[in-house]
Amino acid sequence: MLQRLPHTPPEQYSPLYFLAALGAGGLGVAFFMWLMHWMPYSETPMPVFDELIGVLGQGPLYQQLALIGAWLGIAYFSVLHFRLLAWNLKSFQAFRRTAAYRALRESNAETQLLAGPLTLAMSINVGFVLGMAFVPGLWQIVEWLFPMALLAFLAVGVWALMLLRDFWGRVLTEGNFDCTKNNSFAQLLPAFALSMIGVGLAAPAAMSENSLTVLVSLVLSSFFIVTAIISGTVQLILGIRGMLDQGANPETAPSLWIVVPILTVLSIALLRQGHGIEVLGDGVGGVQGFGLLTTLLMAQVAFGLLGWVVLRRYGYFRRFVTGSERSPGSYTLVCPGVAITVMLHFWVNVALADSGAIAAYGGLYWTITGVALAFHAATIWLVMQLNRKHFGNAASRPSPARA
């Protein structure tokens, strides 16, 4: 039965209640596995209503029972998921006006806020499952739905990145991260959220026949997958260190299992990406080149965004690049500019053009090349600006800042 949801005082609410909605949505998606692996379908890469309905009249009894059971399970847990999601969103809005929320934003527990985008990413997956299981003629318009799904997942991803920007920007510039209280894997929640967004963004790569849709899906999903791996690796090591030092926290001990769903989601995402890469690639070399260069480029983007957050919070550019302060360390900025320029040229020519993913010297080719040229120009400007600051007028130069 769908029990009545309680009224929780705003100051007693926790963002971790989003995980209740997440779990219900996950159970609904799990019933879809019955349809994927037990039902016959040949016209589409995924089971859809138009083929499933034929099982009721022609399929064997076990398939008929499994189909009805799957439909009931998907419907029930999807309704429960969206009820819990609505309750959480309403409660969270009230919670944001409390002192408890402000205290959470200044503590290790700030990463609990990632439970919100994690659950919304699941909501999009649940919506797609509902469409395939119950909507006639869905596959006839599915190529129009894929761009909408990509935009929806990207919007959730932006929300997640903004939350991570606030968290990492705070702890890397102000400190205040209490390692003595990090004796669990609770800090892996952001990696879970990023991987869930990544697997959603990878779905069109596994199902679309439009090469541009597949390409966008591969690039966006690669960024979130790589970011999830980086974030998860860092917090996994810190969590193990905390538990070795303090012992595991009994209250957050269930977080020790969070690696399991992360690995499941990442495995599905990589399988989806593999299908998309095969669709785009001409031969093994093209496939390997695309996968390798795209993954490494997305890792560069992830680290670049992290560095941008910290440098911007410190006001580094207006102080040490365009301002009056000098530091020899500012020349460190030149190497990333050169590196991303070179990587973009390799990516557009080897990973995309040579593999046949895009047309060489076409519109998209020159658009991406334009980004590489923009980074190149910005790096040239940076060198000239730093040279003028450090070597231009020795008599008027202020003293270098201390490292």
XYZ file of C-alpha atoms in Angstrom:
403
model
C 0.000 0.000 0.000
C 1.031 3.598 -0.525
C 1.287 4.884 3.022
C 0.603 8.479 3.937
C 3.770 10.546 3.985
C 4.506 12.329 7.281
C 4.829 16.034 7.919
C 8.428 16.591 9.013
C 9.441 19.861 10.730
C 11.853 21.674 8.372
C 14.734 21.693 10.859
C 14.457 17.890 11.265
C 14.560 17.127 7.549
C 17.648 15.525 5.997
C 18.580 15.523 2.280
C 19.296 11.812 2.716
C 15.515 11.275 2.599
C 15.914 11.692 -1.163
C 17.400 8.197 -1.069
C 13.957 6.818 -0.204
C 12.677 8.077 -3.549
C 15.860 6.837 -5.213
C 15.328 3.327 -3.868
C 11.715 3.189 -5.018
C 12.724 4.323 -8.497
C 15.511 1.763 -8.603
C 13.068 -1.024 -7.746
C 10.815 0.056 -10.589
C 13.730 0.002 -13.017
C 14.699 -3.449 -11.701
C 11.319 -4.797 -12.836
C 12.144 -3.535 -16.326
C 14.962 -6.085 -16.345
C 12.242 -8.758 -16.571
C 11.134 -7.215 -19.844
C 14.679 -6.813 -21.173
C 15.818 -10.355 -20.518
C 12.659 -12.486 -20.523
C 10.524 -10.971 -23.269
C 10.982 -11.364 -27.048
C 11.735 -8.180 -28.999
C 13.551 -7.783 -32.271
C 12.586 -4.493 -33.891
C 14.135 -2.238 -31.247
C 17.219 -2.381 -28.985
C 14.941 -2.173 -25.937
C 11.552 -3.780 -25.196
C 8.654 -1.438 -25.978
C 4.914 -1.633 -25.485
C 4.124 -2.389 -29.139
C 6.033 -5.678 -29.007
C 5.299 -6.505 -25.384
C 1.533 -6.410 -25.860
C 1.797 -9.336 -28.277
C 3.094 -11.559 -25.463
C -0.302 -11.458 -23.750
C -1.962 -13.151 -26.691
C 0.769 -15.377 -28.096
C 3.488 -15.872 -25.494
C 3.866 -18.835 -23.154
C 2.290 -18.639 -19.715
C 5.513 -17.836 -17.848
C 6.134 -14.825 -20.124
C 2.570 -13.626 -19.680
C 2.866 -13.849 -15.891
C 6.280 -12.179 -15.947
C 4.981 -9.376 -18.162
C 2.012 -8.672 -15.895
C 4.250 -8.819 -12.823
C 6.759 -6.436 -14.401
C 4.041 -3.993 -15.405
C 2.584 -4.017 -11.891
C 6.011 -3.616 -10.284
C 7.045 -0.765 -12.581
C 3.742 1.037 -12.081
C 3.659 0.672 -8.292
C 7.238 1.672 -7.570
C 7.153 4.495 -10.116
C 4.145 6.020 -8.380
C 5.870 5.590 -5.021
C 9.035 7.145 -6.428
C 7.309 10.271 -7.673
C 5.276 10.647 -4.457
C 8.448 10.479 -2.384
C 10.210 12.818 -4.806
C 7.446 15.430 -4.507
C 7.521 15.136 -0.701
C 11.284 15.553 -0.660
C 11.294 18.562 -2.956
C 8.654 20.288 -0.840
C 10.417 19.437 2.427
C 13.795 20.451 1.035
C 12.542 23.908 0.087
C 11.393 24.455 3.673
C 14.653 23.010 5.014
C 16.700 25.528 3.019
C 15.282 28.348 5.176
C 16.511 26.840 8.452
C 19.664 27.254 10.502
C 20.202 23.499 10.165
C 20.637 23.924 6.408
C 23.185 26.707 6.876
C 25.100 24.557 9.353
C 25.068 21.639 6.918
C 26.588 23.845 4.203
C 29.581 24.465 6.486
C 30.227 20.837 7.451
C 31.368 17.539 5.957
C 27.693 16.708 5.478
C 27.340 19.297 2.704
C 27.813 16.496 0.167
C 24.469 15.060 1.330
C 22.899 17.669 -0.942
C 24.016 15.541 -3.911
C 21.211 13.140 -2.995
C 18.905 15.603 -4.773
C 20.424 15.466 -8.276
C 21.105 11.750 -7.790
C 17.384 11.145 -7.289
C 16.301 13.460 -10.099
C 18.582 11.570 -12.477
C 16.802 8.391 -11.417
C 13.467 10.141 -12.062
C 14.404 10.670 -15.706
C 15.327 6.996 -15.976
C 11.995 6.021 -14.416
C 10.162 8.242 -16.886
C 11.900 6.554 -19.802
C 11.090 3.095 -18.425
C 7.435 4.081 -18.064
C 7.387 5.271 -21.656
C 8.880 2.066 -23.049
C 6.661 -0.173 -20.927
C 3.322 1.589 -21.371
C 3.304 4.084 -24.280
C 2.283 2.771 -27.727
C 4.311 4.028 -30.686
C 7.072 5.485 -28.522
C 9.906 4.199 -30.683
C 8.576 6.070 -33.702
C 9.444 9.390 -32.030
C 12.321 8.240 -29.855
C 14.978 10.108 -31.864
C 13.181 13.319 -30.891
C 13.143 12.271 -27.256
C 16.869 11.575 -26.996
C 17.937 15.262 -27.267
C 15.318 16.156 -24.656
C 16.662 13.444 -22.353
C 20.212 14.692 -22.851
C 19.143 18.228 -21.936
C 17.288 16.963 -18.863
C 20.254 14.930 -17.614
C 22.597 17.815 -18.400
C 20.442 20.197 -16.335
C 20.616 17.786 -13.393
C 24.353 17.470 -13.983
C 24.796 21.239 -13.840
C 22.959 21.288 -10.498
C 25.266 18.556 -9.182
C 28.368 20.377 -10.403
C 27.212 23.624 -8.782
C 26.834 21.821 -5.449
C 30.277 20.278 -5.848
C 31.681 23.669 -6.812
C 30.449 25.081 -3.511
C 31.762 22.145 -1.499
C 35.208 21.817 -3.077
C 35.576 25.575 -3.360
C 34.943 25.882 0.376
C 37.115 23.039 1.636
C 40.032 23.757 -0.708
C 40.168 27.483 0.049
C 38.916 27.663 3.635
C 39.651 24.200 4.976
C 37.122 23.135 7.633
C 36.890 19.565 6.342
C 37.009 17.416 9.465
C 38.987 14.305 8.539
C 38.388 12.818 11.988
C 34.663 12.578 11.134
C 35.263 11.103 7.680
C 35.397 7.527 8.911
C 32.898 6.125 6.396
C 32.169 6.146 2.680
C 29.464 8.796 3.052
C 31.553 11.187 0.961
C 31.138 8.838 -2.025
C 27.583 10.115 -2.519
C 28.762 12.737 -5.069
C 30.456 10.003 -7.103
C 27.192 8.044 -7.047
C 25.276 11.095 -8.281
C 27.774 11.818 -11.061
C 27.782 8.196 -12.210
C 23.964 8.135 -12.281
C 23.966 11.244 -14.453
C 26.663 9.692 -16.623
C 24.710 6.483 -17.219
C 21.658 8.499 -18.175
C 23.639 10.590 -20.621
C 25.089 7.395 -22.123
C 21.662 5.917 -22.917
C 21.268 7.594 -26.333
C 24.673 6.224 -27.348
C 23.289 2.716 -26.867
C 19.965 3.284 -28.632
C 20.129 6.168 -31.095
C 20.846 5.780 -34.800
C 21.679 9.468 -35.216
C 25.454 9.905 -35.237
C 25.317 13.441 -33.806
C 23.108 12.304 -30.915
C 25.487 9.398 -30.245
C 28.496 11.722 -30.353
C 26.985 14.230 -27.903
C 25.908 11.366 -25.649
C 29.417 9.891 -25.589
C 31.131 13.193 -24.864
C 28.778 14.336 -22.096
C 28.596 10.929 -20.428
C 32.395 10.600 -20.561
C 32.789 13.828 -18.607
C 30.493 12.726 -15.796
C 31.878 9.186 -15.717
C 35.458 10.432 -15.482
C 34.504 13.027 -12.864
C 32.729 10.340 -10.853
C 35.816 8.110 -10.963
C 38.141 10.940 -9.904
C 35.862 12.117 -7.099
C 35.147 8.580 -5.941
C 38.803 7.577 -5.883
C 39.770 10.594 -3.766
C 36.983 10.090 -1.250
C 37.477 6.321 -1.151
C 41.074 6.798 -0.051
C 40.153 9.475 2.488
C 37.348 7.313 3.863
C 39.601 4.293 4.323
C 42.184 6.502 6.031
C 39.531 7.865 8.378
C 38.266 4.398 9.269
C 41.779 3.108 9.900
C 42.376 6.054 12.204
C 39.001 6.335 13.975
C 37.211 3.084 13.241
C 34.061 2.969 11.131
C 31.215 5.257 12.164
C 28.326 2.966 13.261
C 25.624 5.386 12.045
C 27.085 5.713 8.545
C 28.400 2.135 8.289
C 25.854 1.292 5.508
C 27.808 3.698 3.297
C 30.454 0.950 3.025
C 28.168 -0.653 0.443
C 27.772 2.462 -1.701
C 30.609 1.287 -3.940
C 28.349 -1.550 -5.142
C 25.708 0.642 -6.873
C 28.430 2.969 -8.163
C 30.173 0.083 -9.906
C 26.877 -1.205 -11.301
C 25.949 2.174 -12.747
C 29.435 2.740 -14.184
C 29.414 -0.733 -15.747
C 26.111 -0.029 -17.499
C 27.399 3.371 -18.627
C 30.546 1.847 -20.142
C 28.513 -0.848 -21.888
C 26.292 1.830 -23.390
C 29.306 3.842 -24.453
C 30.862 0.781 -26.064
C 27.834 0.381 -28.294
C 27.938 4.032 -29.277
C 31.651 3.937 -30.029
C 31.143 0.924 -32.298
C 28.415 2.833 -34.137
C 30.721 5.791 -34.747
C 34.046 4.023 -35.261
C 35.409 2.720 -38.542
C 37.680 -0.134 -37.501
C 39.383 -0.960 -34.242
C 41.851 1.908 -34.411
C 39.117 4.506 -34.722
C 37.173 3.000 -31.831
C 40.206 2.837 -29.555
C 41.332 6.329 -30.497
C 37.931 7.828 -29.833
C 37.517 6.087 -26.477
C 41.014 6.879 -25.229
C 41.156 10.516 -26.307
C 37.613 11.318 -25.198
C 38.178 9.812 -21.751
C 41.446 11.670 -21.224
C 40.005 14.931 -22.544
C 37.080 14.680 -20.123
C 39.558 14.063 -17.271
C 41.347 17.266 -18.273
C 38.050 19.161 -18.301
C 37.154 17.831 -14.840
C 40.481 18.910 -13.330
C 40.273 22.192 -15.222
C 36.909 23.011 -13.677
C 38.174 22.105 -10.204
C 41.186 24.393 -10.641
C 38.971 27.186 -11.983
C 36.747 27.033 -8.903
C 39.705 27.392 -6.533
C 41.548 30.060 -8.553
C 38.386 32.105 -8.952
C 37.628 31.986 -5.245
C 41.120 33.213 -4.498
C 40.777 35.953 -7.118
C 44.025 34.632 -8.567
C 43.647 36.050 -12.069
C 42.781 39.589 -11.018
C 45.603 39.511 -8.477
C 48.474 37.765 -10.257
C 47.600 38.015 -13.963
C 45.840 41.336 -14.546
C 46.522 42.904 -11.131
C 49.606 44.345 -9.499
C 50.781 41.309 -7.529
C 53.483 39.105 -9.002
C 54.279 35.442 -8.498
C 56.642 33.299 -10.592
C 54.192 30.457 -10.023
C 51.676 32.175 -12.317
C 53.655 30.815 -15.272
C 52.259 27.408 -14.288
C 49.053 28.519 -15.993
C 50.709 28.388 -19.399
C 51.203 24.606 -19.524
C 47.511 23.679 -19.128
C 46.600 26.141 -21.873
C 49.061 24.544 -24.273
C 48.036 21.026 -23.240
C 44.299 21.525 -23.766
C 44.966 23.188 -27.120
C 47.003 20.228 -28.355
C 44.542 17.689 -26.931
C 41.595 19.352 -28.678
C 43.421 19.207 -32.004
C 44.114 15.499 -31.499
C 40.532 14.896 -30.394
C 38.851 16.576 -33.350
C 41.223 15.108 -35.938
C 42.030 11.616 -34.634
C 39.086 10.745 -32.380
C 36.334 12.405 -34.410
C 37.340 13.000 -38.028
C 39.552 9.947 -38.586
C 36.987 7.626 -36.995
C 34.205 9.032 -39.160
C 32.232 10.444 -36.230
C 32.185 13.876 -37.907
C 33.039 15.139 -41.373
C 36.573 16.479 -41.713
C 36.580 20.245 -42.304
C 32.819 20.452 -41.828
C 30.903 22.838 -39.583
C 31.266 20.844 -36.365
C 34.934 20.196 -37.142
C 35.671 23.911 -37.353
C 33.532 24.692 -34.315
C 35.615 22.387 -32.112
C 38.808 23.551 -33.810
C 37.708 27.102 -33.008
C 37.645 26.192 -29.320
C 41.221 24.902 -29.623
C 42.249 28.126 -31.378
C 40.549 30.187 -28.664
C 42.549 28.377 -25.968
C 45.664 28.886 -28.067
C 45.010 32.620 -28.385
C 44.212 32.952 -24.679
C 47.458 31.192 -23.773
C 49.444 33.506 -26.069
C 47.801 36.496 -24.399
C 48.630 35.009 -20.983
C 52.310 34.640 -21.850
C 52.518 38.182 -23.161
C 50.682 39.520 -20.108
C 52.935 37.659 -17.677
C 56.096 38.645 -19.555
C 55.034 42.284 -19.471
C 54.296 42.041 -15.747
C 57.487 40.189 -14.791
C 60.043 41.460 -17.296
C 58.583 44.590 -18.869
C 59.637 47.425 -16.584
C 62.062 46.285 -13.922
C 62.161 49.678 -12.225
C 58.441 49.800 -11.510
C 57.849 46.163 -10.663
C 56.580 45.348 -7.172
C 58.248 42.590 -5.206
C 57.189 39.037 -6.031
C 54.575 37.545 -3.730
C 55.720 34.849 -1.390
C 54.869 31.327 -2.434
